[in-house]
Short mmCIF file of N, CA and C in Angstrom, two decimals:
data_model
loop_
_atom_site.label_atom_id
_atom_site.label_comp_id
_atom_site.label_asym_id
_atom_site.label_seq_id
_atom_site.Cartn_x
_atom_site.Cartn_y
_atom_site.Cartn_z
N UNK A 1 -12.09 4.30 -2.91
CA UNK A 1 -11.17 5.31 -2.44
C UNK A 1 -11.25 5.42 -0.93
N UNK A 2 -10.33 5.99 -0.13
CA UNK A 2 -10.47 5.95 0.94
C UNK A 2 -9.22 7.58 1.09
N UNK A 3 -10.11 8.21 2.45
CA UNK A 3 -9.38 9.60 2.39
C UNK A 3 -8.66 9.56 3.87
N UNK A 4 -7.97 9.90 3.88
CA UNK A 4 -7.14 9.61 5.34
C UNK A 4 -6.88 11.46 6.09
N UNK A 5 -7.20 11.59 7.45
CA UNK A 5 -7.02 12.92 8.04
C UNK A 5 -6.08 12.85 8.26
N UNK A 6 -4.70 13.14 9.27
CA UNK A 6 -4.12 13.40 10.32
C UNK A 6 -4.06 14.22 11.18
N UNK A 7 -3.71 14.50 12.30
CA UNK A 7 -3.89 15.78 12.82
C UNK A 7 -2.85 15.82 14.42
N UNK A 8 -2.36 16.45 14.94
CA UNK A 8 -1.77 16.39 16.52
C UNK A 8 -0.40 17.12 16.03
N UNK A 9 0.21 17.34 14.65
CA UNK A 9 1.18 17.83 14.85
C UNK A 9 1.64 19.03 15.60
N UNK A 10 2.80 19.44 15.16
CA UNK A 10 3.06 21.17 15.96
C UNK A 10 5.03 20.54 16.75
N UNK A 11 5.29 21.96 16.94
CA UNK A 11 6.40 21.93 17.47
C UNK A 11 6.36 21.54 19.31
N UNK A 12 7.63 20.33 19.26
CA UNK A 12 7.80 19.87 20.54
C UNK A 12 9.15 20.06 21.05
N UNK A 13 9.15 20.29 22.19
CA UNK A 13 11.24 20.52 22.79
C UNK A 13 11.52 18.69 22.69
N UNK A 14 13.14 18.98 22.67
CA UNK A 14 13.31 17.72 22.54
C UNK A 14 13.58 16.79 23.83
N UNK A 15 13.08 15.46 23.72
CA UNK A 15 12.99 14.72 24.84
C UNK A 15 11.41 14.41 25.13
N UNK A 16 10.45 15.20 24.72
CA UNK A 16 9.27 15.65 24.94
C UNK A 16 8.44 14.44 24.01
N UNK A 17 6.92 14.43 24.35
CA UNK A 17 6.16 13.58 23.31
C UNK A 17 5.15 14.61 22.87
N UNK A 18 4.68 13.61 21.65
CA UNK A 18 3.93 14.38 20.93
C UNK A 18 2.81 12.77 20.14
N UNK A 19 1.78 13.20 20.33
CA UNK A 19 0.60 11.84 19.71
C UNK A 19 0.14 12.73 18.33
N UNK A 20 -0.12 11.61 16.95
CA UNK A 20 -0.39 11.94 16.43
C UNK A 20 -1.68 10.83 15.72
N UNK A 21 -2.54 11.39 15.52
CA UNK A 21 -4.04 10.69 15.01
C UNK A 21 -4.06 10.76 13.22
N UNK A 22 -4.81 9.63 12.98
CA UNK A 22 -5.42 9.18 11.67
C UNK A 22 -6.50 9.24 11.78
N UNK A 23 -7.58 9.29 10.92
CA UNK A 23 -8.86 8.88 10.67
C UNK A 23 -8.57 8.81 9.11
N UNK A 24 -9.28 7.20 9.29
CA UNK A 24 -9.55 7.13 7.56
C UNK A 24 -11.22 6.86 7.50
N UNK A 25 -11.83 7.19 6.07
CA UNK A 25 -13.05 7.32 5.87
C UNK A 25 -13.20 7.15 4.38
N UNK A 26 -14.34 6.26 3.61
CA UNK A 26 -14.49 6.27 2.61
C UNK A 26 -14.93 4.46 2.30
N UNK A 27 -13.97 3.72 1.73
CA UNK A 27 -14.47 2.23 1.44
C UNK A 27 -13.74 1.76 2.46
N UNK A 28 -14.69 0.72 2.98
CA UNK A 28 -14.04 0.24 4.37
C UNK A 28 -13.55 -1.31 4.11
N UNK A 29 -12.63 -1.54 4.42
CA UNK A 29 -12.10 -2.56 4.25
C UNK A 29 -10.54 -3.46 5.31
N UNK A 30 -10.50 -4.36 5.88
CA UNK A 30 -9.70 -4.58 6.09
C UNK A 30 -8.41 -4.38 5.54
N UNK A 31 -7.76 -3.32 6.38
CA UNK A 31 -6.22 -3.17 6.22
C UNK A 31 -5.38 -2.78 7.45
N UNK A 32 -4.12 -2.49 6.67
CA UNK A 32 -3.22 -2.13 7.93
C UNK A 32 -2.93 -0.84 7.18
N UNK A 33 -3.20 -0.20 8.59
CA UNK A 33 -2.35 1.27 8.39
C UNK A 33 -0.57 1.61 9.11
N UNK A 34 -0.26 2.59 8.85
CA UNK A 34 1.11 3.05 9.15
C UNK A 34 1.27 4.66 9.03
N UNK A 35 2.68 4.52 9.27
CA UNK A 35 3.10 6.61 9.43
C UNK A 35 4.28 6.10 8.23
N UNK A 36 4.77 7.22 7.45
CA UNK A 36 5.83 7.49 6.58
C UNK A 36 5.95 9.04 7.14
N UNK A 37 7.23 9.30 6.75
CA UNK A 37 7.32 10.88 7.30
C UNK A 37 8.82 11.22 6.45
N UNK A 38 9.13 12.17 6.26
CA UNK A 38 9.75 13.06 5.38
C UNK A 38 10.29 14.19 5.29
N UNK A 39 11.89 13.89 5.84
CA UNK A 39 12.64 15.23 6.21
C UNK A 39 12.47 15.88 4.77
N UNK A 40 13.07 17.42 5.25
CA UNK A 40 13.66 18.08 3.81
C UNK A 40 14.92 18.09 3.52
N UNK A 41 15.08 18.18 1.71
CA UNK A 41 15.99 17.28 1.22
C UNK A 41 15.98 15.45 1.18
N UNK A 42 15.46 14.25 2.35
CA UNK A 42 15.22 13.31 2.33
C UNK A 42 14.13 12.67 1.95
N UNK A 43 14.63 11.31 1.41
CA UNK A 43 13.36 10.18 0.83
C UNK A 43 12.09 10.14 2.14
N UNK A 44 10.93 9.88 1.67
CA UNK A 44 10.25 9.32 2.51
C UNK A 44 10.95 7.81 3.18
N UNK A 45 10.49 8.29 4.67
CA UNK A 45 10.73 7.03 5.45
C UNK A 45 9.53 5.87 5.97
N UNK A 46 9.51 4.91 5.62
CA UNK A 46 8.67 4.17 6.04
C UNK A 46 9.06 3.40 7.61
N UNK A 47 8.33 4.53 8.50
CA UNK A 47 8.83 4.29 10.28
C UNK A 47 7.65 3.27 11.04
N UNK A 48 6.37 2.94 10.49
CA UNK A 48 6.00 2.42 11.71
C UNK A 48 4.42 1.37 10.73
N UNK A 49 4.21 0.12 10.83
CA UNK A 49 2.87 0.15 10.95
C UNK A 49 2.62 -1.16 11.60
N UNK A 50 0.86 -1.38 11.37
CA UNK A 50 0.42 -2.49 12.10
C UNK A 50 -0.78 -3.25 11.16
N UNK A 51 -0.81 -4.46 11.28
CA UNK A 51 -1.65 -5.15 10.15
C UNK A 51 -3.11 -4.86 10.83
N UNK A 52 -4.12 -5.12 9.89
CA UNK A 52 -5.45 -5.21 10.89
C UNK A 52 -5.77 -6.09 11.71
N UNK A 53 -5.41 -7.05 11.67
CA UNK A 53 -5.80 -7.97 12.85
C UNK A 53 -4.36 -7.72 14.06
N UNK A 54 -3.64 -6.83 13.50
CA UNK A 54 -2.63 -6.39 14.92
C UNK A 54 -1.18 -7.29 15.08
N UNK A 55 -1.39 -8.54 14.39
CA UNK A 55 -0.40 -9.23 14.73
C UNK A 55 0.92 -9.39 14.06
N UNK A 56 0.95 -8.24 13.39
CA UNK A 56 1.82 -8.01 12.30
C UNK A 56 2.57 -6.58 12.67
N UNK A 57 3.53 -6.12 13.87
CA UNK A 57 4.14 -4.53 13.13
C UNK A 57 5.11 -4.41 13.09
N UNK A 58 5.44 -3.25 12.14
CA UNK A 58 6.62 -2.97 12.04
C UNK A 58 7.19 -1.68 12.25
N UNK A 59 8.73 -1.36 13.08
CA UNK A 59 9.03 -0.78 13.25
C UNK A 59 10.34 -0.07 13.01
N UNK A 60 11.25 1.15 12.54
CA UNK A 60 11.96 1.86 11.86
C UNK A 60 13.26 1.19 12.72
N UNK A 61 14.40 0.76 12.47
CA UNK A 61 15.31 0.96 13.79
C UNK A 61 15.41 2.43 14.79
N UNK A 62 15.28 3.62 13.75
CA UNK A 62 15.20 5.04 13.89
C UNK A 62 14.11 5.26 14.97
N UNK A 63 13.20 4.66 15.10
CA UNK A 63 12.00 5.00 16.10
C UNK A 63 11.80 3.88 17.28
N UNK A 64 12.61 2.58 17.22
CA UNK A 64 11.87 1.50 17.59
C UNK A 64 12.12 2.04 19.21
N UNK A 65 11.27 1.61 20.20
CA UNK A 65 11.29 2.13 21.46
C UNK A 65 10.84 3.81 21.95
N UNK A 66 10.59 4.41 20.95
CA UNK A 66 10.52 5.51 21.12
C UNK A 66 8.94 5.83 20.73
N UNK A 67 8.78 5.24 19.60
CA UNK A 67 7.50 5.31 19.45
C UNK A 67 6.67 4.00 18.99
N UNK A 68 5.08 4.44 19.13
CA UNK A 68 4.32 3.23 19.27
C UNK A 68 2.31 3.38 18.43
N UNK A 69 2.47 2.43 17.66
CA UNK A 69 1.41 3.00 16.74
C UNK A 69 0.09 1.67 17.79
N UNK A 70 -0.83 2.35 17.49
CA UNK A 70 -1.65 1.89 17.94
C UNK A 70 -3.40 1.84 17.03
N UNK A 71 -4.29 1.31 17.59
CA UNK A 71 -5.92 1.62 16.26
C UNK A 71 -6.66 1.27 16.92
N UNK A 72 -7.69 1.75 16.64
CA UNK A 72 -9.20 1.18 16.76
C UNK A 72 -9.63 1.09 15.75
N UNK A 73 -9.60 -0.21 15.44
CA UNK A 73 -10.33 -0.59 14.12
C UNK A 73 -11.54 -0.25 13.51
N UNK A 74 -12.69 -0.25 15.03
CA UNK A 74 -13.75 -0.47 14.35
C UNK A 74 -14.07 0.99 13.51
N UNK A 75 -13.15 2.34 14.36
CA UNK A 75 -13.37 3.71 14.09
C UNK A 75 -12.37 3.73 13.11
N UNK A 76 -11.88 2.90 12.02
CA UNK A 76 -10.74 3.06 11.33
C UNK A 76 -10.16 4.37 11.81
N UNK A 77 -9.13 4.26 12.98
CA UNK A 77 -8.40 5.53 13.45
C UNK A 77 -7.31 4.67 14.01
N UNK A 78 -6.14 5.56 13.65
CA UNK A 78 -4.94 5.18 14.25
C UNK A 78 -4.05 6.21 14.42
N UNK A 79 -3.33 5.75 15.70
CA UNK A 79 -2.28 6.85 16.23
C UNK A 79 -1.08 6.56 16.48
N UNK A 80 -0.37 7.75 16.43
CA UNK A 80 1.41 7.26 16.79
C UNK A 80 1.71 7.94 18.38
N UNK A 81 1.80 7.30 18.97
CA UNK A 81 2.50 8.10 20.13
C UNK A 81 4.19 8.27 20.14
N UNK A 82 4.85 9.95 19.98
CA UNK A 82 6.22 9.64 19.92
C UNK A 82 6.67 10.30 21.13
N UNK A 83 7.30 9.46 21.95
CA UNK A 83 8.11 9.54 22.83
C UNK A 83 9.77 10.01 22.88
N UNK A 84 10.43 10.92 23.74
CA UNK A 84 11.86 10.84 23.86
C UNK A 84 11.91 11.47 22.22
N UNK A 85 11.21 12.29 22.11
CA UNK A 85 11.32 12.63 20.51
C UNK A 85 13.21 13.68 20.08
N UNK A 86 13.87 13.60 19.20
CA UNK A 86 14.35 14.34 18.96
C UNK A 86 14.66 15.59 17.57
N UNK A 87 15.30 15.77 17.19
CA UNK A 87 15.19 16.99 16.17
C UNK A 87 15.52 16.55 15.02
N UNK A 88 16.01 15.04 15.16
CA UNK A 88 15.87 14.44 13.04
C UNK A 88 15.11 13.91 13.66
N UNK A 89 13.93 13.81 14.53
CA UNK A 89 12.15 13.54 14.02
C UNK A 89 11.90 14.31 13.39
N UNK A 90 12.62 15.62 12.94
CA UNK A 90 11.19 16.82 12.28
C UNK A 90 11.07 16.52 10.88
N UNK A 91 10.08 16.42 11.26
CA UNK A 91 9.53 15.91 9.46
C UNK A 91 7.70 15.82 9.40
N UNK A 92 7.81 15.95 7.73
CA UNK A 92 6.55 15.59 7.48
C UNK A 92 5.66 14.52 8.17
N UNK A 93 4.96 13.69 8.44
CA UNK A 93 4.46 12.33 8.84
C UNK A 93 2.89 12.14 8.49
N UNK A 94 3.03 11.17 7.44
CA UNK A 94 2.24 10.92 6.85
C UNK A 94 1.57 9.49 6.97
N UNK A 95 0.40 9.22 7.19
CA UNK A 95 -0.63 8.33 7.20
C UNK A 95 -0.59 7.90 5.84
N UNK A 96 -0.81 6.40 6.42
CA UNK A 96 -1.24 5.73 5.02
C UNK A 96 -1.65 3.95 5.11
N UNK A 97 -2.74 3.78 3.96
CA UNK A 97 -3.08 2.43 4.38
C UNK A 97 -1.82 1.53 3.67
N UNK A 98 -1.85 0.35 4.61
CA UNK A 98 -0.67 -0.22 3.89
C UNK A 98 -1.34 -1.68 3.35
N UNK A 99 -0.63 -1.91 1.98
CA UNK A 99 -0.48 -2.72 1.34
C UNK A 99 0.06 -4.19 2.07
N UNK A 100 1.31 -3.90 2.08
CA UNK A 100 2.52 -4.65 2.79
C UNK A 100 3.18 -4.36 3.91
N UNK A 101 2.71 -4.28 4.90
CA UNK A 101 3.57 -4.22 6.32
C UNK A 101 5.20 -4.59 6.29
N UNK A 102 5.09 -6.25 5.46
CA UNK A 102 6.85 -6.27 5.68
C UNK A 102 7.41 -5.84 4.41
N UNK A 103 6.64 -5.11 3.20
CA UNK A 103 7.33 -4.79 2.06
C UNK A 103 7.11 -3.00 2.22
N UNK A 104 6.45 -2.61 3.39
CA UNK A 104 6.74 -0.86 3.55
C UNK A 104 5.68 -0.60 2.20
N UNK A 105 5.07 -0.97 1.22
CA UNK A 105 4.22 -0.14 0.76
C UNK A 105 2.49 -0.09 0.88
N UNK A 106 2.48 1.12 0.32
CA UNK A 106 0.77 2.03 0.71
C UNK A 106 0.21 2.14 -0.40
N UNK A 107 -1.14 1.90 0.07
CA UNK A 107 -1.68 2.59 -1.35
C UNK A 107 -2.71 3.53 -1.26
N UNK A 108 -2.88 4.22 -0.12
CA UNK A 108 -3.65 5.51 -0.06
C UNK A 108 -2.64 6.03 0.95
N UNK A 109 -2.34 7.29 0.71
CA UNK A 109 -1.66 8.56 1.60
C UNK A 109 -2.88 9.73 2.18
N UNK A 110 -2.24 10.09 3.67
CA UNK A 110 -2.86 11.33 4.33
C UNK A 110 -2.08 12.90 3.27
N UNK A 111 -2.40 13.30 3.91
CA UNK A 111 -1.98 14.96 3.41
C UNK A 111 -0.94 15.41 4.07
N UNK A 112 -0.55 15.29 5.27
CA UNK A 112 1.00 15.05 5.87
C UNK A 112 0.39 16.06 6.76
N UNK A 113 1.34 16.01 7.63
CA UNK A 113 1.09 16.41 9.35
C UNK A 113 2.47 17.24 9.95
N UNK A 114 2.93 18.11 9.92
CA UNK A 114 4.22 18.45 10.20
C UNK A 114 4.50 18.97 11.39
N UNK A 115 5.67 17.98 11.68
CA UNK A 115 6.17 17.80 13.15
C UNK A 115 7.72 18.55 13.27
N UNK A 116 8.15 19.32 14.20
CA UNK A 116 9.12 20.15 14.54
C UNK A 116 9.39 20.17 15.98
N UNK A 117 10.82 19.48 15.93
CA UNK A 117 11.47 19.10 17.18
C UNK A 117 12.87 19.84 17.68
N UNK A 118 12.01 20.70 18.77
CA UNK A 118 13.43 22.23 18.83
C UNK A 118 14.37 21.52 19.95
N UNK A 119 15.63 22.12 19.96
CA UNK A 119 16.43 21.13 21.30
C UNK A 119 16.77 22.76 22.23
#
């Protein structure tokens, strides 16, 4: 099992950035992590990740340039920095280890992190 934190959310004006952190902890193992995040009323979105050895990421059209995931492996921790943010960013955003980078699925989820983007 492996338990994933997040943490940095909170309300941002729009245009503004906002970083958001992972820590995962539990069985350690090579993977890639990512963010999913989740308006209300909408599906989860699968917006951002990166393989463990790095050479693998992927990014949302919805986010690409705007934001940027980054890790330190050895601290299994990873972060999103979102930039130029606007107000359909507000959403849930959720951590998670990923399975498949180019097939978008996870198989451990964070507890979600909620982000609110006022204009």
């Amino acid at each position: 099992q492996v338990q994933l934190v997040e943490s940095g959310g909170g309300l941002v004006q729009a245009g503004g950035s906002l970083r958001l952190s992972c820590s995962a902890s539990g069985r350690t193992f090579s993977y890639g992590m990512g963010w999913f995040r989740q308006a209300p009323g909408k599906e989860r979105e699968f917006i951002v990740a990166a393989s463990w050895s790095g050479d693998s990421t992927y990014y949302a059209p919805s986010v690409k340039g705007r934001f940027t995931i980054s890790r330190v492996s050895a601290k299994n921790t990873v972060f999103l920095q979102m930039n130029s943010v606007k107000p359909e960013d507000t959403a849930v955003y959720y951590c998670a280890v990923i399975r498949s980078v180019a097939a978008g699925t996870a198989d451990y989820w964070g507890q979600g992190t909620q982000v609110t983007v006022y204009s």
